Amino acid sequence: MKKVFAMLLAAAMSLSLAACGGQPANNPNPPANSGGSSSSTQTPTPPPADNKPGNDKLVVGFAQIGQESGWRDAETNDIQWYASRNIDTIELHFADAQQKQENQIKAIRSFIEMGVDVIAFPPVVETGWEAVLTECQEAGIPVILVDRGIDANTDDSLYTTMIASDHVWAGEQAAIAMNDLLGGSGVVVELEGTVGASAAVQRKQGFDEYMAKNCSSIEIVASQTGDFTRAQGKEVMESFLKTYNKIDGVFCHNDDMALGAIEAIKEAGLKPGEDIKIVGVDGVKGAFEAILAGEMNCTVECTPILANQIFDTAAKLKAGESVEKWVMSADEVYTADVVAGRAY
Ligand code: GYE
């Protein structure tokens, strides 16, 4: 039995390592930035001398949200690893906004001053981007939204394309899995992502609307943000467990909050994955490990491995080619049987 588990775990880890661009998902020290500048919240340094006209490197400014989850670290690692492997043709300027919209805006303005070829960033929330995106447009710098979008009321000509998963679909898939796990009836609580983030808004929309339309015997009794972090996911789950004496399932908008919820459920003397069914989104290593251990029931993939598409799209935009408005990632649903079946 031990050997079988070791094989399953190896499979899960190889799945997730592949999903992290060859780096450990929670690598606290992503590979050194290549050819450009990397900063926490300071304005990135001006480009090196070789960025003079005639240098045909693709110069990309990336304003990352922060390091709130294993998924976010995987995305960062993939982008920095890809750029470090293409140092002769790509110059990456990378800023970490530490979860603050004002820091993302500051970084984007510094990229405009540098005169980068393309700006890419995941909008931490859906609103408040008109001014800075207008400045990008006036500077003639195309913008790629990555893994999150901006709200539908914002003029979508202000960005060129979005490379992201379908978060409404993910919410629907989570609801289908939860309905199946509960046998059509039960009490569910929801751990939401960052307030105002499109990934949270849309996963909630997909889940809640599917439930309302198809699962009349499943009741969502509470829904509260855990801000996509493991610590806050645990805290909110602890409060739910104190408030409700019957919880049959929890839908977590990302796996990090699911892992926090698992801790809270165990500390309450209950069995996660059995007494309370747990469905997450992302497909990070810890989720596969929890599913293999029987402590979680499903994760809906949302691939963080976007660097290839980001830099390919940026190169096309620099060359004046047109691209689709939404480059949608292809994701899968990993229930326990699928994870076990993938083991080798
Ligand atoms: O699900 C979560 C991260 O925007 C898709 O942000 C991303 C989400 C992802 O913090 O883990």
mmCIF file of C-alpha atoms and ligand atoms in Angstrom:
data_model
loop_
_atom_site.group_PDB
_atom_site.id
_atom_site.type_symbol
_atom_site.label_atom_id
_atom_site.label_comp_id
_atom_site.label_asym_id
_atom_site.label_seq_id
_atom_site.Cartn_x
_atom_site.Cartn_y
_atom_site.Cartn_z
ATOM 1 C CA MET A 1 0.000 0.000 0.000
ATOM 2 C CA LYS A 2 2.842 2.364 0.923
ATOM 3 C CA LYS A 3 4.400 1.869 -2.551
ATOM 4 C CA VAL A 4 1.102 2.624 -4.292
ATOM 5 C CA PHE A 5 0.658 5.820 -2.292
ATOM 6 C CA ALA A 6 4.212 6.878 -3.062
ATOM 7 C CA MET A 7 3.516 6.394 -6.764
ATOM 8 C CA LEU A 8 0.268 8.383 -6.564
ATOM 9 C CA LEU A 9 2.010 11.161 -4.664
ATOM 10 C CA ALA A 10 4.843 11.216 -7.198
ATOM 11 C CA ALA A 11 2.243 11.504 -9.934
ATOM 12 C CA ALA A 12 0.498 14.355 -8.172
ATOM 13 C CA MET A 13 3.760 16.151 -7.549
ATOM 14 C CA SER A 14 4.931 15.701 -11.138
ATOM 15 C CA LEU A 15 1.537 17.021 -12.272
ATOM 16 C CA SER A 16 1.939 20.097 -10.155
ATOM 17 C CA LEU A 17 5.677 20.566 -10.749
ATOM 18 C CA ALA A 18 4.890 20.537 -14.460
ATOM 19 C CA ALA A 19 2.274 23.135 -13.675
ATOM 20 C CA CYS A 20 4.889 25.266 -12.001
ATOM 21 C CA GLY A 21 7.226 25.590 -14.947
ATOM 22 C CA GLY A 22 9.732 23.189 -13.428
ATOM 23 C CA GLN A 23 10.015 25.103 -10.162
ATOM 24 C CA PRO A 24 8.489 24.072 -6.782
ATOM 25 C CA ALA A 25 5.046 25.678 -6.645
ATOM 26 C CA ASN A 26 5.764 27.596 -3.503
ATOM 27 C CA ASN A 27 9.305 28.538 -4.367
ATOM 28 C CA PRO A 28 9.878 31.654 -2.214
ATOM 29 C CA ASN A 29 12.798 32.652 -4.402
ATOM 30 C CA PRO A 30 11.685 32.585 -7.998
ATOM 31 C CA PRO A 31 14.547 32.486 -10.536
ATOM 32 C CA ALA A 32 16.425 35.729 -10.985
ATOM 33 C CA ASN A 33 14.725 38.104 -13.324
ATOM 34 C CA SER A 34 16.335 38.160 -16.755
ATOM 35 C CA GLY A 35 17.644 41.153 -18.620
ATOM 36 C CA GLY A 36 15.404 43.648 -16.927
ATOM 37 C CA SER A 37 14.632 44.802 -13.454
ATOM 38 C CA SER A 38 12.743 43.155 -10.662
ATOM 39 C CA SER A 39 11.317 45.116 -7.793
ATOM 40 C CA SER A 40 9.027 44.647 -4.853
ATOM 41 C CA THR A 41 7.089 47.888 -4.793
ATOM 42 C CA GLN A 42 9.740 50.416 -5.876
ATOM 43 C CA THR A 43 9.476 51.791 -9.392
ATOM 44 C CA PRO A 44 11.447 49.364 -11.572
ATOM 45 C CA THR A 45 14.846 50.690 -12.677
ATOM 46 C CA PRO A 46 15.123 52.156 -16.197
ATOM 47 C CA PRO A 47 16.007 49.624 -18.918
ATOM 48 C CA PRO A 48 19.679 48.740 -19.366
ATOM 49 C CA ALA A 49 21.666 50.541 -22.084
ATOM 50 C CA ASP A 50 21.059 47.755 -24.564
ATOM 51 C CA ASN A 51 17.440 48.827 -24.821
ATOM 52 C CA LYS A 52 18.425 51.609 -27.249
ATOM 53 C CA PRO A 53 16.487 51.780 -30.547
ATOM 54 C CA GLY A 54 17.613 49.008 -32.831
ATOM 55 C CA ASN A 55 17.770 46.494 -30.012
ATOM 56 C CA ASP A 56 15.252 43.970 -31.276
ATOM 57 C CA LYS A 57 14.648 42.321 -27.891
ATOM 58 C CA LEU A 58 11.015 42.001 -26.871
ATOM 59 C CA VAL A 59 10.754 44.295 -23.810
ATOM 60 C CA VAL A 60 7.845 43.338 -21.537
ATOM 61 C CA GLY A 61 6.709 44.990 -18.303
ATOM 62 C CA PHE A 62 4.819 42.601 -15.958
ATOM 63 C CA ALA A 63 3.024 44.060 -12.894
ATOM 64 C CA GLN A 64 2.327 40.980 -10.728
ATOM 65 C CA ILE A 65 -0.332 41.091 -7.979
ATOM 66 C CA GLY A 66 1.808 39.546 -5.249
ATOM 67 C CA GLN A 67 2.384 36.162 -3.587
ATOM 68 C CA GLU A 68 -1.036 35.405 -2.041
ATOM 69 C CA SER A 69 -1.212 31.771 -3.163
ATOM 70 C CA GLY A 70 0.719 28.798 -4.438
ATOM 71 C CA TRP A 71 -0.998 29.406 -7.771
ATOM 72 C CA ARG A 72 0.329 32.969 -7.967
ATOM 73 C CA ASP A 73 3.868 31.763 -7.155
ATOM 74 C CA ALA A 74 3.576 29.150 -9.912
ATOM 75 C CA GLU A 75 2.576 31.845 -12.408
ATOM 76 C CA THR A 76 5.462 34.089 -11.333
ATOM 77 C CA ASN A 77 7.966 31.239 -11.482
ATOM 78 C CA ASP A 78 6.773 30.243 -14.948
ATOM 79 C CA ILE A 79 7.084 33.809 -16.307
ATOM 80 C CA GLN A 80 10.528 34.437 -14.796
ATOM 81 C CA TRP A 81 11.798 30.985 -15.727
ATOM 82 C CA TYR A 82 10.600 31.419 -19.354
ATOM 83 C CA ALA A 83 12.250 34.857 -19.629
ATOM 84 C CA SER A 84 15.468 33.536 -18.085
ATOM 85 C CA ARG A 85 15.557 30.816 -20.733
ATOM 86 C CA ASN A 86 15.141 33.392 -23.543
ATOM 87 C CA ILE A 87 17.476 36.092 -22.312
ATOM 88 C CA ASP A 88 18.772 36.849 -25.826
ATOM 89 C CA THR A 89 15.342 37.769 -27.179
ATOM 90 C CA ILE A 90 13.272 38.784 -24.126
ATOM 91 C CA GLU A 91 13.831 41.584 -21.625
ATOM 92 C CA LEU A 92 11.433 41.214 -18.663
ATOM 93 C CA HIS A 93 10.752 44.012 -16.175
ATOM 94 C CA PHE A 94 8.880 42.451 -13.247
ATOM 95 C CA ALA A 95 7.182 44.270 -10.357
ATOM 96 C CA ASP A 96 5.467 42.687 -7.315
ATOM 97 C CA ALA A 97 2.567 44.919 -6.172
ATOM 98 C CA GLN A 98 2.052 43.090 -2.866
ATOM 99 C CA GLN A 99 -1.719 42.876 -3.404
ATOM 100 C CA LYS A 100 -2.143 46.666 -3.825
ATOM 101 C CA GLN A 101 -3.821 48.144 -6.899
ATOM 102 C CA GLU A 102 -1.955 51.424 -6.424
ATOM 103 C CA ASN A 103 1.343 49.556 -6.675
ATOM 104 C CA GLN A 104 0.262 47.858 -9.893
ATOM 105 C CA ILE A 105 -0.695 51.253 -11.329
ATOM 106 C CA LYS A 106 2.659 52.723 -10.212
ATOM 107 C CA ALA A 107 4.530 49.888 -11.892
ATOM 108 C CA ILE A 108 2.523 50.240 -15.119
ATOM 109 C CA ARG A 109 3.329 53.972 -15.211
ATOM 110 C CA SER A 110 7.022 53.187 -14.790
ATOM 111 C CA PHE A 111 6.834 50.719 -17.676
ATOM 112 C CA ILE A 112 5.280 53.483 -19.819
ATOM 113 C CA GLU A 113 8.188 55.768 -18.895
ATOM 114 C CA MET A 114 10.656 53.023 -19.828
ATOM 115 C CA GLY A 115 8.997 52.683 -23.213
ATOM 116 C CA VAL A 116 8.507 48.920 -23.009
ATOM 117 C CA ASP A 117 7.025 47.179 -26.034
ATOM 118 C CA VAL A 118 4.127 45.484 -24.172
ATOM 119 C CA ILE A 119 2.617 45.682 -20.666
ATOM 120 C CA ALA A 120 1.026 42.604 -19.086
ATOM 121 C CA PHE A 121 -0.678 42.314 -15.671
ATOM 122 C CA PRO A 122 -3.418 40.490 -13.714
ATOM 123 C CA PRO A 123 -5.807 43.243 -12.476
ATOM 124 C CA VAL A 124 -6.090 42.602 -8.727
ATOM 125 C CA VAL A 125 -9.682 43.905 -8.888
ATOM 126 C CA GLU A 126 -12.039 44.562 -11.827
ATOM 127 C CA THR A 127 -12.405 48.340 -11.454
ATOM 128 C CA GLY A 128 -10.222 51.482 -11.297
ATOM 129 C CA TRP A 129 -8.068 50.912 -14.413
ATOM 130 C CA GLU A 130 -9.464 53.432 -16.921
ATOM 131 C CA ALA A 131 -6.932 56.198 -16.279
ATOM 132 C CA VAL A 132 -3.757 54.109 -16.432
ATOM 133 C CA LEU A 133 -4.989 52.025 -19.373
ATOM 134 C CA THR A 134 -5.747 55.274 -21.244
ATOM 135 C CA GLU A 135 -2.148 56.362 -20.536
ATOM 136 C CA CYS A 136 -0.908 53.051 -22.018
ATOM 137 C CA GLN A 137 -3.090 53.611 -25.097
ATOM 138 C CA GLU A 138 -1.850 57.201 -25.512
ATOM 139 C CA ALA A 139 1.724 55.912 -25.250
ATOM 140 C CA GLY A 140 0.973 53.335 -27.966
ATOM 141 C CA ILE A 141 1.809 50.403 -25.645
ATOM 142 C CA PRO A 142 -0.502 47.374 -26.011
ATOM 143 C CA VAL A 143 -1.798 45.776 -22.790
ATOM 144 C CA ILE A 144 -2.322 42.069 -22.099
ATOM 145 C CA LEU A 145 -4.594 41.213 -19.144
ATOM 146 C CA VAL A 146 -3.466 37.966 -17.527
ATOM 147 C CA ASP A 147 -5.540 35.473 -15.450
ATOM 148 C CA ARG A 148 -8.090 38.106 -14.378
ATOM 149 C CA GLY A 149 -10.177 40.679 -16.261
ATOM 150 C CA ILE A 150 -11.626 44.154 -15.789
ATOM 151 C CA ASP A 151 -15.321 44.850 -15.408
ATOM 152 C CA ALA A 152 -17.599 44.832 -18.428
ATOM 153 C CA ASN A 153 -18.423 48.540 -17.991
ATOM 154 C CA THR A 154 -14.846 49.542 -18.771
ATOM 155 C CA ASP A 155 -14.179 50.331 -22.439
ATOM 156 C CA ASP A 156 -12.579 47.092 -23.641
ATOM 157 C CA SER A 157 -10.619 48.916 -26.337
ATOM 158 C CA LEU A 158 -8.337 50.003 -23.474
ATOM 159 C CA TYR A 159 -6.669 46.575 -23.474
ATOM 160 C CA THR A 160 -5.640 44.457 -26.438
ATOM 161 C CA THR A 161 -6.275 40.924 -25.191
ATOM 162 C CA MET A 162 -6.872 38.786 -22.078
ATOM 163 C CA ILE A 163 -5.115 35.461 -21.465
ATOM 164 C CA ALA A 164 -7.154 33.681 -18.789
ATOM 165 C CA SER A 165 -9.275 30.687 -17.827
ATOM 166 C CA ASP A 166 -13.060 30.815 -17.902
ATOM 167 C CA HIS A 167 -13.833 31.463 -14.229
ATOM 168 C CA VAL A 168 -17.625 31.164 -14.654
ATOM 169 C CA TRP A 169 -17.084 27.677 -16.118
ATOM 170 C CA ALA A 170 -14.878 26.796 -13.145
ATOM 171 C CA GLY A 171 -17.656 27.811 -10.730
ATOM 172 C CA GLU A 172 -20.163 25.726 -12.671
ATOM 173 C CA GLN A 173 -17.862 22.682 -12.671
ATOM 174 C CA ALA A 174 -17.395 23.075 -8.913
ATOM 175 C CA ALA A 175 -21.182 23.120 -8.443
ATOM 176 C CA ILE A 176 -21.616 19.995 -10.591
ATOM 177 C CA ALA A 177 -18.952 18.204 -8.535
ATOM 178 C CA MET A 178 -20.447 19.387 -5.218
ATOM 179 C CA ASN A 179 -23.954 18.292 -6.238
ATOM 180 C CA ASP A 180 -22.567 14.879 -7.139
ATOM 181 C CA LEU A 181 -20.623 14.586 -3.861
ATOM 182 C CA LEU A 182 -23.702 15.516 -1.763
ATOM 183 C CA GLY A 183 -26.067 13.259 -3.659
ATOM 184 C CA GLY A 184 -28.236 16.254 -4.541
ATOM 185 C CA SER A 185 -28.954 17.646 -1.070
ATOM 186 C CA GLY A 186 -27.186 19.307 1.827
ATOM 187 C CA VAL A 187 -25.865 22.505 3.404
ATOM 188 C CA VAL A 188 -22.951 24.298 1.747
ATOM 189 C CA VAL A 189 -20.725 27.241 2.702
ATOM 190 C CA GLU A 190 -18.547 29.227 0.280
ATOM 191 C CA LEU A 191 -15.061 30.705 0.758
ATOM 192 C CA GLU A 192 -14.758 33.566 -1.743
ATOM 193 C CA GLY A 193 -11.576 34.961 -3.277
ATOM 194 C CA THR A 194 -10.376 38.562 -3.134
ATOM 195 C CA VAL A 195 -13.334 40.983 -3.015
ATOM 196 C CA GLY A 196 -13.821 42.532 -6.453
ATOM 197 C CA ALA A 197 -11.424 40.201 -8.287
ATOM 198 C CA SER A 198 -12.908 38.843 -11.526
ATOM 199 C CA ALA A 199 -11.774 35.293 -10.634
ATOM 200 C CA ALA A 200 -13.832 35.507 -7.414
ATOM 201 C CA VAL A 201 -16.830 37.332 -8.880
ATOM 202 C CA GLN A 202 -17.106 34.891 -11.786
ATOM 203 C CA ARG A 203 -16.466 31.666 -9.850
ATOM 204 C CA LYS A 204 -19.198 32.736 -7.424
ATOM 205 C CA GLN A 205 -21.508 33.567 -10.340
ATOM 206 C CA GLY A 206 -20.912 30.168 -11.967
ATOM 207 C CA PHE A 207 -21.361 28.200 -8.719
ATOM 208 C CA ASP A 208 -24.328 30.083 -7.264
ATOM 209 C CA GLU A 209 -26.262 30.308 -10.527
ATOM 210 C CA TYR A 210 -25.822 26.583 -11.266
ATOM 211 C CA MET A 211 -26.941 25.689 -7.745
ATOM 212 C CA ALA A 212 -29.979 27.985 -7.901
ATOM 213 C CA LYS A 213 -31.013 26.560 -11.274
ATOM 214 C CA ASN A 214 -30.330 22.854 -10.758
ATOM 215 C CA CYS A 215 -29.961 21.955 -7.070
ATOM 216 C CA SER A 216 -33.047 23.019 -5.140
ATOM 217 C CA SER A 217 -32.158 20.721 -2.206
ATOM 218 C CA ILE A 218 -28.707 22.207 -1.685
ATOM 219 C CA GLU A 219 -28.644 25.362 0.420
ATOM 220 C CA ILE A 220 -25.737 27.843 0.451
ATOM 221 C CA VAL A 221 -26.047 29.152 4.014
ATOM 222 C CA ALA A 222 -22.971 31.420 4.068
ATOM 223 C CA SER A 223 -20.435 32.965 1.715
ATOM 224 C CA GLN A 224 -17.483 35.082 2.851
ATOM 225 C CA THR A 225 -14.117 36.178 1.457
ATOM 226 C CA GLY A 226 -10.915 34.450 2.523
ATOM 227 C CA ASP A 227 -8.973 36.688 0.099
ATOM 228 C CA PHE A 228 -7.471 33.671 -1.752
ATOM 229 C CA THR A 229 -5.103 32.986 1.185
ATOM 230 C CA ARG A 230 -4.720 29.784 3.230
ATOM 231 C CA ALA A 231 -4.643 31.642 6.559
ATOM 232 C CA GLN A 232 -7.840 33.571 5.940
ATOM 233 C CA GLY A 233 -9.516 30.516 4.453
ATOM 234 C CA LYS A 234 -8.843 28.690 7.723
ATOM 235 C CA GLU A 235 -10.096 31.612 9.812
ATOM 236 C CA VAL A 236 -13.378 31.935 7.920
ATOM 237 C CA MET A 237 -13.958 28.155 7.984
ATOM 238 C CA GLU A 238 -13.410 28.194 11.768
ATOM 239 C CA SER A 239 -16.128 30.840 12.102
ATOM 240 C CA PHE A 240 -18.498 28.880 9.852
ATOM 241 C CA LEU A 241 -17.957 25.738 11.956
ATOM 242 C CA LYS A 242 -18.779 27.680 15.131
ATOM 243 C CA THR A 243 -21.905 29.206 13.570
ATOM 244 C CA TYR A 244 -23.489 26.283 11.709
ATOM 245 C CA ASN A 245 -23.945 22.877 13.363
ATOM 246 C CA LYS A 246 -24.502 21.189 9.994
ATOM 247 C CA ILE A 247 -22.169 21.801 7.049
ATOM 248 C CA ASP A 248 -22.009 19.114 4.365
ATOM 249 C CA GLY A 249 -19.768 20.846 1.825
ATOM 250 C CA VAL A 250 -17.506 23.840 1.282
ATOM 251 C CA PHE A 251 -16.725 25.435 -2.094
ATOM 252 C CA CYS A 252 -13.420 27.315 -1.996
ATOM 253 C CA HIS A 253 -12.621 29.752 -4.812
ATOM 254 C CA ASN A 254 -8.999 28.554 -4.698
ATOM 255 C CA ASP A 255 -7.088 25.540 -3.363
ATOM 256 C CA ASP A 256 -5.070 27.557 -0.841
ATOM 257 C CA MET A 257 -8.280 28.451 1.020
ATOM 258 C CA ALA A 258 -9.364 24.800 0.728
ATOM 259 C CA LEU A 259 -6.142 23.713 2.450
ATOM 260 C CA GLY A 260 -6.869 26.218 5.207
ATOM 261 C CA ALA A 261 -10.415 24.907 5.519
ATOM 262 C CA ILE A 262 -9.059 21.353 5.846
ATOM 263 C CA GLU A 263 -6.950 22.450 8.825
ATOM 264 C CA ALA A 264 -9.974 24.076 10.477
ATOM 265 C CA ILE A 265 -12.174 21.019 9.898
ATOM 266 C CA LYS A 266 -9.566 18.694 11.412
ATOM 267 C CA GLU A 267 -9.119 20.977 14.451
ATOM 268 C CA ALA A 268 -12.888 20.850 14.929
ATOM 269 C CA GLY A 269 -12.610 17.056 15.227
ATOM 270 C CA LEU A 270 -14.244 16.344 11.857
ATOM 271 C CA LYS A 271 -12.954 14.415 8.834
ATOM 272 C CA PRO A 272 -12.343 16.662 5.784
ATOM 273 C CA GLY A 273 -13.352 14.970 2.540
ATOM 274 C CA GLU A 274 -15.781 12.718 4.427
ATOM 275 C CA ASP A 275 -17.834 14.646 7.031
ATOM 276 C CA ILE A 276 -17.494 17.792 4.923
ATOM 277 C CA LYS A 277 -16.898 17.573 1.157
ATOM 278 C CA ILE A 278 -14.323 20.020 -0.192
ATOM 279 C CA VAL A 279 -14.126 21.437 -3.713
ATOM 280 C CA GLY A 280 -11.453 23.942 -4.763
ATOM 281 C CA VAL A 281 -10.102 25.627 -7.901
ATOM 282 C CA ASP A 282 -6.527 25.945 -9.242
ATOM 283 C CA GLY A 283 -4.971 22.449 -9.244
ATOM 284 C CA VAL A 284 -1.966 23.216 -7.006
ATOM 285 C CA LYS A 285 0.275 20.453 -5.584
ATOM 286 C CA GLY A 286 -1.278 20.592 -2.111
ATOM 287 C CA ALA A 287 -4.744 19.962 -3.548
ATOM 288 C CA PHE A 288 -3.599 16.821 -5.388
ATOM 289 C CA GLU A 289 -1.910 15.605 -2.200
ATOM 290 C CA ALA A 290 -5.095 16.244 -0.174
ATOM 291 C CA ILE A 291 -7.233 14.457 -2.759
ATOM 292 C CA LEU A 292 -4.877 11.472 -2.764
ATOM 293 C CA ALA A 293 -5.069 11.432 1.055
ATOM 294 C CA GLY A 294 -8.907 11.480 0.934
ATOM 295 C CA GLU A 295 -9.077 14.901 2.640
ATOM 296 C CA MET A 296 -10.350 16.831 -0.383
ATOM 297 C CA ASN A 297 -12.725 15.759 -3.119
ATOM 298 C CA CYS A 298 -12.147 17.839 -6.238
ATOM 299 C CA THR A 299 -10.111 20.683 -7.706
ATOM 300 C CA VAL A 300 -11.027 22.483 -10.922
ATOM 301 C CA GLU A 301 -7.845 23.299 -12.822
ATOM 302 C CA CYS A 302 -6.964 26.898 -13.649
ATOM 303 C CA THR A 303 -3.586 26.711 -15.272
ATOM 304 C CA PRO A 304 -0.958 29.232 -14.074
ATOM 305 C CA ILE A 305 1.382 28.186 -16.908
ATOM 306 C CA LEU A 306 0.758 31.160 -19.160
ATOM 307 C CA ALA A 307 4.256 32.453 -19.941
ATOM 308 C CA ASN A 308 4.418 30.845 -23.371
ATOM 309 C CA GLN A 309 1.127 32.460 -24.413
ATOM 310 C CA ILE A 310 2.049 35.799 -22.797
ATOM 311 C CA PHE A 311 5.382 36.161 -24.602
ATOM 312 C CA ASP A 312 4.086 34.696 -27.893
ATOM 313 C CA THR A 313 1.201 37.170 -27.824
ATOM 314 C CA ALA A 314 3.517 40.047 -26.869
ATOM 315 C CA ALA A 315 5.808 39.213 -29.804
ATOM 316 C CA LYS A 316 2.817 39.226 -32.164
ATOM 317 C CA LEU A 317 1.693 42.615 -30.834
ATOM 318 C CA LYS A 318 5.200 44.046 -31.226
ATOM 319 C CA ALA A 319 5.163 42.802 -34.829
ATOM 320 C CA GLY A 320 1.824 44.553 -35.401
ATOM 321 C CA GLU A 321 -0.165 41.346 -35.739
ATOM 322 C CA SER A 322 -3.756 41.141 -34.458
ATOM 323 C CA VAL A 323 -4.744 38.686 -31.708
ATOM 324 C CA GLU A 324 -8.028 37.371 -30.258
ATOM 325 C CA LYS A 325 -9.669 39.455 -27.531
ATOM 326 C CA TRP A 326 -9.680 36.460 -25.131
ATOM 327 C CA VAL A 327 -7.106 33.659 -25.311
ATOM 328 C CA MET A 328 -8.867 31.090 -23.094
ATOM 329 C CA SER A 329 -6.902 28.419 -21.238
ATOM 330 C CA ALA A 330 -7.992 24.785 -21.531
ATOM 331 C CA ASP A 331 -8.592 23.397 -18.028
ATOM 332 C CA GLU A 332 -9.760 20.066 -16.573
ATOM 333 C CA VAL A 333 -11.743 18.880 -13.524
ATOM 334 C CA TYR A 334 -9.814 16.664 -11.109
ATOM 335 C CA THR A 335 -12.091 14.509 -8.941
ATOM 336 C CA ALA A 336 -10.598 11.736 -6.793
ATOM 337 C CA ASP A 337 -11.138 9.052 -9.444
ATOM 338 C CA VAL A 338 -9.503 11.195 -12.158
ATOM 339 C CA VAL A 339 -6.482 11.937 -9.934
ATOM 340 C CA ALA A 340 -6.130 8.244 -9.019
ATOM 341 C CA GLY A 341 -6.597 7.261 -12.634
ATOM 342 C CA ARG A 342 -3.794 9.618 -13.710
ATOM 343 C CA ALA A 343 -1.358 8.039 -11.255
ATOM 344 C CA TYR A 344 1.433 6.025 -12.869
HETATM 345 O O1 GYE B 1 -7.226 31.143 -8.571
HETATM 346 C C1 GYE B 1 -5.747 32.248 -6.998
HETATM 347 C C2 GYE B 1 -4.889 33.491 -7.117
HETATM 348 O O2 GYE B 1 -6.387 35.170 -10.544
HETATM 349 C C3 GYE B 1 -6.827 32.910 -11.314
HETATM 350 O O3 GYE B 1 -5.635 34.319 -8.031
HETATM 351 C C4 GYE B 1 -6.104 33.801 -10.303
HETATM 352 C C5 GYE B 1 -6.439 33.473 -8.875
HETATM 353 C C6 GYE B 1 -6.151 32.023 -8.424
HETATM 354 O O4 GYE B 1 -4.627 34.065 -5.906
HETATM 355 O O5 GYE B 1 -5.077 31.168 -6.372
#
